[in-house]
PDB file of C-alpha atoms in Angstrom:
ATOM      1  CA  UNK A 235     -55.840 -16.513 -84.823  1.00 47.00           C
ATOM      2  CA  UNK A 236     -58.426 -15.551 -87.242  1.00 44.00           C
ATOM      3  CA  UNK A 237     -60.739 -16.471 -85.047  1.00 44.00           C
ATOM      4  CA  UNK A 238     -59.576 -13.620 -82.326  1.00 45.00           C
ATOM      5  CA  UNK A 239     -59.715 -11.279 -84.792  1.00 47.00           C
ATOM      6  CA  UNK A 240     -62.820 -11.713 -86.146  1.00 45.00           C
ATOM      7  CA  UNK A 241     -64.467 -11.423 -82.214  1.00 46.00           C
ATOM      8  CA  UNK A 242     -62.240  -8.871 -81.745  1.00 48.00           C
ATOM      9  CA  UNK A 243     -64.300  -6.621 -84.300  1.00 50.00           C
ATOM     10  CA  UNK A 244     -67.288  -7.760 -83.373  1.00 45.00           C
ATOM     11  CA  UNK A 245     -66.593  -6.026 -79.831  1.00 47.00           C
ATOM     12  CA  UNK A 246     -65.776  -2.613 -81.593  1.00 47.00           C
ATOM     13  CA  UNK A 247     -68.794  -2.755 -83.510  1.00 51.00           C
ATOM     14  CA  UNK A 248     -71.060  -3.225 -80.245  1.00 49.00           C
ATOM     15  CA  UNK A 249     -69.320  -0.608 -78.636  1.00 52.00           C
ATOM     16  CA  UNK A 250     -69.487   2.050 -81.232  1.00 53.00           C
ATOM     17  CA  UNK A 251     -73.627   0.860 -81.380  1.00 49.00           C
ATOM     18  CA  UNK A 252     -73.953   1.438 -77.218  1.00 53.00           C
ATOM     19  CA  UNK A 253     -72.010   4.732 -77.535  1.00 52.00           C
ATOM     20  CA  UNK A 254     -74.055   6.192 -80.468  1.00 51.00           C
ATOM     21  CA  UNK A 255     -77.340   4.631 -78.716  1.00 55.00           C
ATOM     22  CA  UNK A 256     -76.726   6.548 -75.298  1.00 52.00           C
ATOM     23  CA  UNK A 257     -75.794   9.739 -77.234  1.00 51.00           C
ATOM     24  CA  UNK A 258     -79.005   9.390 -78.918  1.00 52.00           C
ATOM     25  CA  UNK A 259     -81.005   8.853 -75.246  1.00 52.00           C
ATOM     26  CA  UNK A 260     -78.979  11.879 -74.100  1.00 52.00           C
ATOM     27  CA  UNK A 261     -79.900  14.033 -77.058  1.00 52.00           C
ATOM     28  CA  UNK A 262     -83.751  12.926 -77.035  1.00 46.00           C
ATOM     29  CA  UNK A 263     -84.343  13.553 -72.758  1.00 49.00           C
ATOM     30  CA  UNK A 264     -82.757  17.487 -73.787  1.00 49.00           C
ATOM     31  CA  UNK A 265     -84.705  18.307 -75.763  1.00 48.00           C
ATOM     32  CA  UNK A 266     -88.220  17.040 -73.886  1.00 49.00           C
ATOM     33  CA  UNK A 267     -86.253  19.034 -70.977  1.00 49.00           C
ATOM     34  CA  UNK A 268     -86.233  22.024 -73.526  1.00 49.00           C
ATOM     35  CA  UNK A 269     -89.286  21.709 -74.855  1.00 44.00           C
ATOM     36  CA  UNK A 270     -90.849  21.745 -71.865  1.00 47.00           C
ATOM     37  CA  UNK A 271     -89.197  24.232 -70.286  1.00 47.00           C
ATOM     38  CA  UNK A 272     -90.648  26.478 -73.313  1.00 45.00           C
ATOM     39  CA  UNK A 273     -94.150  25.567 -72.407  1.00 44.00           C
ATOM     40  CA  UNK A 274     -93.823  26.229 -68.998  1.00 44.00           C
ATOM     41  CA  UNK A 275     -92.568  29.768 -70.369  1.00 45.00           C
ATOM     42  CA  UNK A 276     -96.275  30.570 -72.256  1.00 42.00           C
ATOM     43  CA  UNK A 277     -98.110  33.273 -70.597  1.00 46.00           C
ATOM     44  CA  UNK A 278    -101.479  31.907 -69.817  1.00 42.00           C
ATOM     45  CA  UNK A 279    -103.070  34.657 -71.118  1.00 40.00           C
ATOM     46  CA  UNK A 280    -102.108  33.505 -74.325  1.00 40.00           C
ATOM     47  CA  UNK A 281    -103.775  29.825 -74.117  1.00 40.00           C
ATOM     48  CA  UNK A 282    -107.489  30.348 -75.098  1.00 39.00           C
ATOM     49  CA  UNK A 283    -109.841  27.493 -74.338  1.00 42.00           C
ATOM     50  CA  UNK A 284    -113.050  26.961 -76.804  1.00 42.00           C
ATOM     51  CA  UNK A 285    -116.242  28.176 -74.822  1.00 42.00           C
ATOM     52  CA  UNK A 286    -118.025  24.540 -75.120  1.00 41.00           C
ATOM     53  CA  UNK A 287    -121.072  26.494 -73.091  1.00 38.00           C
ATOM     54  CA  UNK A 288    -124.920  26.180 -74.553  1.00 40.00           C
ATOM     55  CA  UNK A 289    -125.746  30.206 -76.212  1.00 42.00           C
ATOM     56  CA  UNK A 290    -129.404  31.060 -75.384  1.00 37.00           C
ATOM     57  CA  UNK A 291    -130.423  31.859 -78.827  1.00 43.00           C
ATOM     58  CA  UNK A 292    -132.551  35.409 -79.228  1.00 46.00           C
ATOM     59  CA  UNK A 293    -135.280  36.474 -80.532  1.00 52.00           C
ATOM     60  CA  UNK A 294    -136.963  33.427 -80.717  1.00 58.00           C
ATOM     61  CA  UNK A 295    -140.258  33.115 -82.326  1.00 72.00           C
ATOM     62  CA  UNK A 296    -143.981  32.482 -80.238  1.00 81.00           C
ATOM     63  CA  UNK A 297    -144.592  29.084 -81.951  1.00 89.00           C
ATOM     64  CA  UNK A 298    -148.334  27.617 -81.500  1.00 88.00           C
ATOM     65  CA  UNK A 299    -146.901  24.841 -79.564  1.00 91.00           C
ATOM     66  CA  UNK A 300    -145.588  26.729 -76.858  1.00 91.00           C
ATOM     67  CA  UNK A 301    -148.867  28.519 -77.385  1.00 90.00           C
ATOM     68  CA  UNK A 302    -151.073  25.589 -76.451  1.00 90.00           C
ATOM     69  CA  UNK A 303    -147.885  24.356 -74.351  1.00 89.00           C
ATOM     70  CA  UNK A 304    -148.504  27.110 -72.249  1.00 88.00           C
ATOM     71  CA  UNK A 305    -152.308  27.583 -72.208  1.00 88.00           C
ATOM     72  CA  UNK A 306    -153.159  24.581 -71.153  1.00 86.00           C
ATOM     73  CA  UNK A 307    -157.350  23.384 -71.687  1.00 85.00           C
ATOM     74  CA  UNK A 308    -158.493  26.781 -72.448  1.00 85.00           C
ATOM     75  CA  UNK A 309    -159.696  27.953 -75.556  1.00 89.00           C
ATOM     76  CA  UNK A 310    -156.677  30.255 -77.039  1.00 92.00           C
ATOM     77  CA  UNK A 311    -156.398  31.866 -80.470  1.00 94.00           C
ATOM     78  CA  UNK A 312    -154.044  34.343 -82.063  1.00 94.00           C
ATOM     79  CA  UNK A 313    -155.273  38.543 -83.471  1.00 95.00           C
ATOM     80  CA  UNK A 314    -158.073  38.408 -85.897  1.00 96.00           C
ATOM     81  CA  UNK A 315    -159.242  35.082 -84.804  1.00 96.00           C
ATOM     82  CA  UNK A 316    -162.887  34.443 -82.897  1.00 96.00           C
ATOM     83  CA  UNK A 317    -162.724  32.851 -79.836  1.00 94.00           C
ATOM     84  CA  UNK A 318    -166.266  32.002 -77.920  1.00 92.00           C
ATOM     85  CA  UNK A 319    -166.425  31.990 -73.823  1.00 88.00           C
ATOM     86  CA  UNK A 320    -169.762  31.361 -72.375  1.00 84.00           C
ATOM     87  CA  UNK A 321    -171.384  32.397 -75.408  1.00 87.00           C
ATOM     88  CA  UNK A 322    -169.413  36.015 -75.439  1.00 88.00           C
ATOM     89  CA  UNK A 323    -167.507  35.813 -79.104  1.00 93.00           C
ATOM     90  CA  UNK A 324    -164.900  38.048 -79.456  1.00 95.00           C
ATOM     91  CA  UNK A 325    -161.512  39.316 -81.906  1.00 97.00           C
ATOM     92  CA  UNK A 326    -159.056  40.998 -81.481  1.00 97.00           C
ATOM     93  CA  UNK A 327    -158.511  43.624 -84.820  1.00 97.00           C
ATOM     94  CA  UNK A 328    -155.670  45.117 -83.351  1.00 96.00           C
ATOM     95  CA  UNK A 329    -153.595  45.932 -80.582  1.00 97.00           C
ATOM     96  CA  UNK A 330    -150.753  48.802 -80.369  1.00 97.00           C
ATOM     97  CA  UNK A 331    -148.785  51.093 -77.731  1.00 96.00           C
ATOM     98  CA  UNK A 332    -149.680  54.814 -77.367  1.00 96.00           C
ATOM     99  CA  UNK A 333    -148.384  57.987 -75.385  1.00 95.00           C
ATOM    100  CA  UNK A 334    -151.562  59.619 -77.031  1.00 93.00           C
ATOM    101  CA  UNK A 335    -155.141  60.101 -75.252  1.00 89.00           C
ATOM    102  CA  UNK A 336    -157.231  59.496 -78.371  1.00 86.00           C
ATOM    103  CA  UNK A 337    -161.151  60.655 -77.432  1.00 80.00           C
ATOM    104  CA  UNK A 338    -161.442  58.139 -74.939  1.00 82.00           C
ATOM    105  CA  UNK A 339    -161.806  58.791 -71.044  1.00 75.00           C
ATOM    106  CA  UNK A 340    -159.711  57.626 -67.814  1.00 73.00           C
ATOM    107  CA  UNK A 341    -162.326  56.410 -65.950  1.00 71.00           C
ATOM    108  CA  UNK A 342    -159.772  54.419 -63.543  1.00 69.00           C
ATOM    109  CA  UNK A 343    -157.965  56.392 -60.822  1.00 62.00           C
ATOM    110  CA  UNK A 344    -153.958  57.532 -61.023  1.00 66.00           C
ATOM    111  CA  UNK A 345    -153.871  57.886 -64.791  1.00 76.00           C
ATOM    112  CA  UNK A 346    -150.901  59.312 -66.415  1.00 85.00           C
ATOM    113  CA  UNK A 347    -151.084  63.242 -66.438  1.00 88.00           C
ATOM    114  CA  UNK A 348    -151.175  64.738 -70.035  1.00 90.00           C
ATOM    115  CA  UNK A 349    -150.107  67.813 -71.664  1.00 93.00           C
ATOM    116  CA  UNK A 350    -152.186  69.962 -73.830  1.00 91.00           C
ATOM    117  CA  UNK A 351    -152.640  68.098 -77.189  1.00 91.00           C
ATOM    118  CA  UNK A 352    -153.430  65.033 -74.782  1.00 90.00           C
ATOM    119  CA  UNK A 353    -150.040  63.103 -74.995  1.00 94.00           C
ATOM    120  CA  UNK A 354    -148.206  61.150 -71.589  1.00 93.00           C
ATOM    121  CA  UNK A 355    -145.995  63.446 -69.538  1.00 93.00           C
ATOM    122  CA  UNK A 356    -143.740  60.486 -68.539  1.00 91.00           C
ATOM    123  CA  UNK A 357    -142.951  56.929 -68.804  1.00 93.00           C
ATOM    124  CA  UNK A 358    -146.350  55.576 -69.332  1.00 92.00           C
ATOM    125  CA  UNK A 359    -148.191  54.346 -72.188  1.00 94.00           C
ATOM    126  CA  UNK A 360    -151.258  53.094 -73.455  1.00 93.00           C
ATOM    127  CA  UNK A 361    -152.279  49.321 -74.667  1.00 95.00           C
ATOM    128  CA  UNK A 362    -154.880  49.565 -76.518  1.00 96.00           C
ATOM    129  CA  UNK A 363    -156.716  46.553 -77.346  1.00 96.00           C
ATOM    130  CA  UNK A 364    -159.397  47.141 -80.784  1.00 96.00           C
ATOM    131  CA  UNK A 365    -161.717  44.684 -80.261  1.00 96.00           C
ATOM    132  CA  UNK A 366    -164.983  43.071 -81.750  1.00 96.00           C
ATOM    133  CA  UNK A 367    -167.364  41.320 -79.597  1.00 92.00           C
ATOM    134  CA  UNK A 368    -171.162  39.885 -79.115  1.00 91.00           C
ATOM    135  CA  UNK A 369    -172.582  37.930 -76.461  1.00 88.00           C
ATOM    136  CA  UNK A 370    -176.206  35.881 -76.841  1.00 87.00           C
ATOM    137  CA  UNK A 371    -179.144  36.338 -75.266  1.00 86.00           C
ATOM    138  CA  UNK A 372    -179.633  33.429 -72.983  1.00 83.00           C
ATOM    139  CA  UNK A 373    -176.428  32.674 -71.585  1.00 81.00           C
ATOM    140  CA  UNK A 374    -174.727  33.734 -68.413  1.00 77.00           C
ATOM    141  CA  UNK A 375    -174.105  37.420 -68.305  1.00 74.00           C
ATOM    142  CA  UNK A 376    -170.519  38.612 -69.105  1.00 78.00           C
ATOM    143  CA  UNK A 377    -169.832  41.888 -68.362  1.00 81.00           C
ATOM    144  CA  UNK A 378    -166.780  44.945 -69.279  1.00 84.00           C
ATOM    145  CA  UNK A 379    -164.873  43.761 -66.306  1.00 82.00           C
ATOM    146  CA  UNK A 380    -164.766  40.385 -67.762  1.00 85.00           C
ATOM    147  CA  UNK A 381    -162.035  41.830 -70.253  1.00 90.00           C
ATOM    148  CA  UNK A 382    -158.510  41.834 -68.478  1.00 89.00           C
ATOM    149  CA  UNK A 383    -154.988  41.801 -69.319  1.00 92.00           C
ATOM    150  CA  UNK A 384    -152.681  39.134 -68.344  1.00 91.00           C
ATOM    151  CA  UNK A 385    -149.130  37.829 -69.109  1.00 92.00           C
ATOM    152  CA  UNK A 386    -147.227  34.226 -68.893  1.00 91.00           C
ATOM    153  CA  UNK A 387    -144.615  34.815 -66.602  1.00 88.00           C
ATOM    154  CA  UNK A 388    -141.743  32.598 -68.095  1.00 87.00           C
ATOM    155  CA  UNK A 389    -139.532  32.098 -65.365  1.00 86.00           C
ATOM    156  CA  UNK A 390    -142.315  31.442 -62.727  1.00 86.00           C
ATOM    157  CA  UNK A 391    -144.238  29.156 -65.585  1.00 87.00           C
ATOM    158  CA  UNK A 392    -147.794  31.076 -64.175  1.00 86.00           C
ATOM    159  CA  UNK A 393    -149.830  33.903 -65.396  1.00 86.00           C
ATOM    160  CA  UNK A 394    -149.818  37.367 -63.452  1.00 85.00           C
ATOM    161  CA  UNK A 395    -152.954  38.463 -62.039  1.00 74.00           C
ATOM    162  CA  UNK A 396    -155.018  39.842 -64.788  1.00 75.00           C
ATOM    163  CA  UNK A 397    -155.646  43.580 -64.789  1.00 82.00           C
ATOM    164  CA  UNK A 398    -158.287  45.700 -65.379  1.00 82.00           C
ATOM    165  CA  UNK A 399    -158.719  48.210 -68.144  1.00 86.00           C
ATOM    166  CA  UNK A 400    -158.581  52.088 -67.335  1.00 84.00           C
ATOM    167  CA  UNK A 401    -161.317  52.473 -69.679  1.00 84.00           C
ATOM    168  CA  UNK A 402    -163.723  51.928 -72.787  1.00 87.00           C
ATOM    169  CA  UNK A 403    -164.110  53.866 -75.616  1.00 86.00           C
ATOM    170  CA  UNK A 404    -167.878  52.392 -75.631  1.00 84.00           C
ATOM    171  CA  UNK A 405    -168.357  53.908 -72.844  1.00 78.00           C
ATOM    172  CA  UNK A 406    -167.896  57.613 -74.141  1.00 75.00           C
ATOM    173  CA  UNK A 407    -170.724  56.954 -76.259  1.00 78.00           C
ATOM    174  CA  UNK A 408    -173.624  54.819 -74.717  1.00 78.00           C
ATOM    175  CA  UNK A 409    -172.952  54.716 -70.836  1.00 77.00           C
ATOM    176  CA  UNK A 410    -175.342  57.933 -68.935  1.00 79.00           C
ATOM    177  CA  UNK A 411    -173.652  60.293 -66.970  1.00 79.00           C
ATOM    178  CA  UNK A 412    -174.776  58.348 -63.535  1.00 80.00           C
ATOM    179  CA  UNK A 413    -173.161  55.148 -65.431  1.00 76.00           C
ATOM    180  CA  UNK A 414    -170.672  57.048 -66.225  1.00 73.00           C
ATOM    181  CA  UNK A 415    -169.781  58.478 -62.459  1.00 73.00           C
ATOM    182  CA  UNK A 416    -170.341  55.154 -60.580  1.00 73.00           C
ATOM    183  CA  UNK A 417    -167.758  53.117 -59.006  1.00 70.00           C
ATOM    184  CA  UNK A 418    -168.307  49.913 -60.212  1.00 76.00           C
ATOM    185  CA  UNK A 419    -168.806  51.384 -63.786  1.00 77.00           C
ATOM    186  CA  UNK A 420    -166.747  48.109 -65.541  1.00 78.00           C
ATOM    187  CA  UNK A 421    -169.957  46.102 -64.309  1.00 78.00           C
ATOM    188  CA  UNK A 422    -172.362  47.685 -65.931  1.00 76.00           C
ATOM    189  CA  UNK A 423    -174.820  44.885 -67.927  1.00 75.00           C
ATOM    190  CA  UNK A 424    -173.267  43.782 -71.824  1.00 79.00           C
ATOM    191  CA  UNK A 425    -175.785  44.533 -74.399  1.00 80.00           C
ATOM    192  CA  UNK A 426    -176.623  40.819 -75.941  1.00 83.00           C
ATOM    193  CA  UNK A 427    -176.873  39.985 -79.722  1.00 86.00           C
ATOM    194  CA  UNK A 428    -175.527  43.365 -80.292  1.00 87.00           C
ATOM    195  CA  UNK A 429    -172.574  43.560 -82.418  1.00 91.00           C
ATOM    196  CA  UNK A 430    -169.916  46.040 -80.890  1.00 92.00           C
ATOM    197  CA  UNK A 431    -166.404  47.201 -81.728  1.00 94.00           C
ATOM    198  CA  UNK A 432    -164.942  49.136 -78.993  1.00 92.00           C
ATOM    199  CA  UNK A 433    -161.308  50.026 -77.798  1.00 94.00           C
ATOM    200  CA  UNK A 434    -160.010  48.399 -74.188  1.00 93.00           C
ATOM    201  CA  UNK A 435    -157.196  50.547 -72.858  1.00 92.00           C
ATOM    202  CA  UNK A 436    -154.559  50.117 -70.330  1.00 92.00           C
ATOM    203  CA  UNK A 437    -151.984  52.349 -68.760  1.00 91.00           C
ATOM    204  CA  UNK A 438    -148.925  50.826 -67.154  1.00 90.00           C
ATOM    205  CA  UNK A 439    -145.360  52.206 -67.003  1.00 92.00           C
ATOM    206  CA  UNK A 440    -142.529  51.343 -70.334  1.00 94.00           C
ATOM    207  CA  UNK A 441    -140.448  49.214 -68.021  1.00 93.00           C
ATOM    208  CA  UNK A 442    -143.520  47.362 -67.007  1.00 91.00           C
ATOM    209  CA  UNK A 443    -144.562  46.633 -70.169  1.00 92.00           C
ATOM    210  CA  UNK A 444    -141.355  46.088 -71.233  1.00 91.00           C
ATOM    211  CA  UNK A 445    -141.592  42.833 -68.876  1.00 89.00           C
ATOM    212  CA  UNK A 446    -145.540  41.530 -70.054  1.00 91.00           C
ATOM    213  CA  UNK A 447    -144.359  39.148 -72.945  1.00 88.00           C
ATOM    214  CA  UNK A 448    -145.802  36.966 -73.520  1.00 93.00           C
ATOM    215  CA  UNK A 449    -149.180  39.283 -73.682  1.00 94.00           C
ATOM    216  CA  UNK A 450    -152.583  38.305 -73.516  1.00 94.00           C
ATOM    217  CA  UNK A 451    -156.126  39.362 -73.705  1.00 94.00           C
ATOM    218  CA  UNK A 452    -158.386  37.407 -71.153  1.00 91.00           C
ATOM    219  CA  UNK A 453    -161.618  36.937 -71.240  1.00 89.00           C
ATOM    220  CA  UNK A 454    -162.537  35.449 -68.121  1.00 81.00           C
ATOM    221  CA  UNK A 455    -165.816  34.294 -66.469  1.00 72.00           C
ATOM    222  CA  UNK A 456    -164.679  35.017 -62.548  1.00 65.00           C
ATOM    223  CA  UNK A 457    -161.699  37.115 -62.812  1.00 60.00           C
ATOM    224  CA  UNK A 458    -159.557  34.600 -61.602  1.00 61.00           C
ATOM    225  CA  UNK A 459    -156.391  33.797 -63.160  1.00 61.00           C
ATOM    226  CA  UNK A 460    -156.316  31.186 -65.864  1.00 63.00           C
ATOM    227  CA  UNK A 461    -153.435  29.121 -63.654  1.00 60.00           C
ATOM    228  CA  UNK A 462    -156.531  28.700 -61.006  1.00 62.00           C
ATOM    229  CA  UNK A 463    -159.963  29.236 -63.116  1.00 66.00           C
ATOM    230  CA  UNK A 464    -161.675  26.256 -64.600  1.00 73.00           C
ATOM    231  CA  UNK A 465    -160.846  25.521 -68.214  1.00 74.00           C
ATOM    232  CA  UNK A 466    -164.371  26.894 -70.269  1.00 75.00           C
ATOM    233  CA  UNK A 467    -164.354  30.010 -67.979  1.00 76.00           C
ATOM    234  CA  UNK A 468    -162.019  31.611 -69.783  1.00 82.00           C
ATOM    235  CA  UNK A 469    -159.906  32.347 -72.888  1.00 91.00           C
ATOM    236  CA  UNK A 470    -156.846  33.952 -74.016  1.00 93.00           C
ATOM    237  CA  UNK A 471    -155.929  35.904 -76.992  1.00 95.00           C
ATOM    238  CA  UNK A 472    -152.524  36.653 -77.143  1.00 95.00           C
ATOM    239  CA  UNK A 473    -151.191  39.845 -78.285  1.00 95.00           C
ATOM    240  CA  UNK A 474    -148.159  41.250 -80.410  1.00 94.00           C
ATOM    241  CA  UNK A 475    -148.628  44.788 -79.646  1.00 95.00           C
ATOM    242  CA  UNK A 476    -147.464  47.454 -82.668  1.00 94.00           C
ATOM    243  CA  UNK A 477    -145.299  49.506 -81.308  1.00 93.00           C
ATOM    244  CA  UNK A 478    -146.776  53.435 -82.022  1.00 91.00           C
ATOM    245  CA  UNK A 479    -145.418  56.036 -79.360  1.00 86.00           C
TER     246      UNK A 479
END
């Protein structure tokens, strides 16, 4: 008899467990159904993701290895540095922007137009290159054309074509009238073991310069560009322009 009663409440006790234990279940699965029914509820507008893409950083510095990165075999120095090409030495002293016609002439054709007191009408402006240079007697003859401008394109990984100065100031002061006058003026014979500090200017349009970068002054034996010239015909100084418009 004991014995009856003792399974007896052993059956209500297993009972009472499976009831609370489904209860439980029950109570758990409504509220995953409720909590996800609030989920599905968020406006999506209001779930910002992390932006895990790479930022281009700006304004990053010309560093010397991307300097000689970039320039390859030639000789290449920085402003107010000598660099020698075929016995020609040369420095830069300087090298700034302009809107202002300062004594020197356009001897180049479709210069900007000026007004009066010899300023740009328009979007042009001057680089001017100051420059210090002597070539010695006995070597191949360089000659003012040998001086051109020229930029790394950075997407293409090449330089542009290198351009031609619109003028000289030296040239205001020694060249003759008939020098002066000819076509081919920018081939006129260098003076050797002469010491000379002269201004090379260029004219090009704001946007367009606005695009040269990184900048260089080339001194070149063929004209060529440096991507196709052989190494010791040429060399580059590059240029951080001062900005005076």
């Amino acid at each position: 008899m004991k014995t009856k009663y003792i399974f007896a409440g052993f059956v209500v006790i297993l009972a009472t467990l499976t009831i609370w234990q489904i209860a439980k279940t029950n109570n758990i699965h409504t509220t995953n159904e409720s909590l996800t029914s609030k989920e599905k509820s968020i406006p999506k507008k209001d779930v910002i993701k992390k932006d895990s893409s790479p930022k281009t950083p700006k304004n990053v510095p010309f560093t010397d290895s991307y300097f000689d990165q970039i320039t390859g075999k030639a000789a290449h120095v920085r402003e107010h540095k000598w660099i020698t090409v075929r016995g020609m030495s040369v420095k830069v002293n300087r090298c700034y922007l302009t809107k202002v016609q300062k004594g020197w002439e356009d001897l180049a054709e479709e210069q900007p137009d000026l007004d009066e007191h010899g300023r740009i009408i328009g979007n042009d402006s001057y680089i001017v290159i100051d420059t210090t240079l002597r070539q010695k007697s006995g070597t191949k003859s360089l000659n003012w054309c040998s001086f051109k401008l020229t930029y790394y394109d950075e997407s293409s990984h090449y330089f542009s074509s290198t351009l031609c100065p619109t003028s000289v100031s030296y040239f205001s002061k020694y060249l003759t009238a008939k020098q002066r006058a000819a076509s081919d003026v920018f081939c006129n014979p260098f003076p050797k073991d002469t010491d000379i500090r002269t201004k090379f200017i260029f004219a090009f349009e704001d946007s367009e310069i606005a695009k040269m970068k990184p900048l260089f002054f080339d001194v070149t034996m063929s004209g060529q560009s440096p991507d196709y010239d052989k190494p010791d015909n040429y060399g580059l100084i590059y240029l951080e322009p001062e900005d005076r418009t």
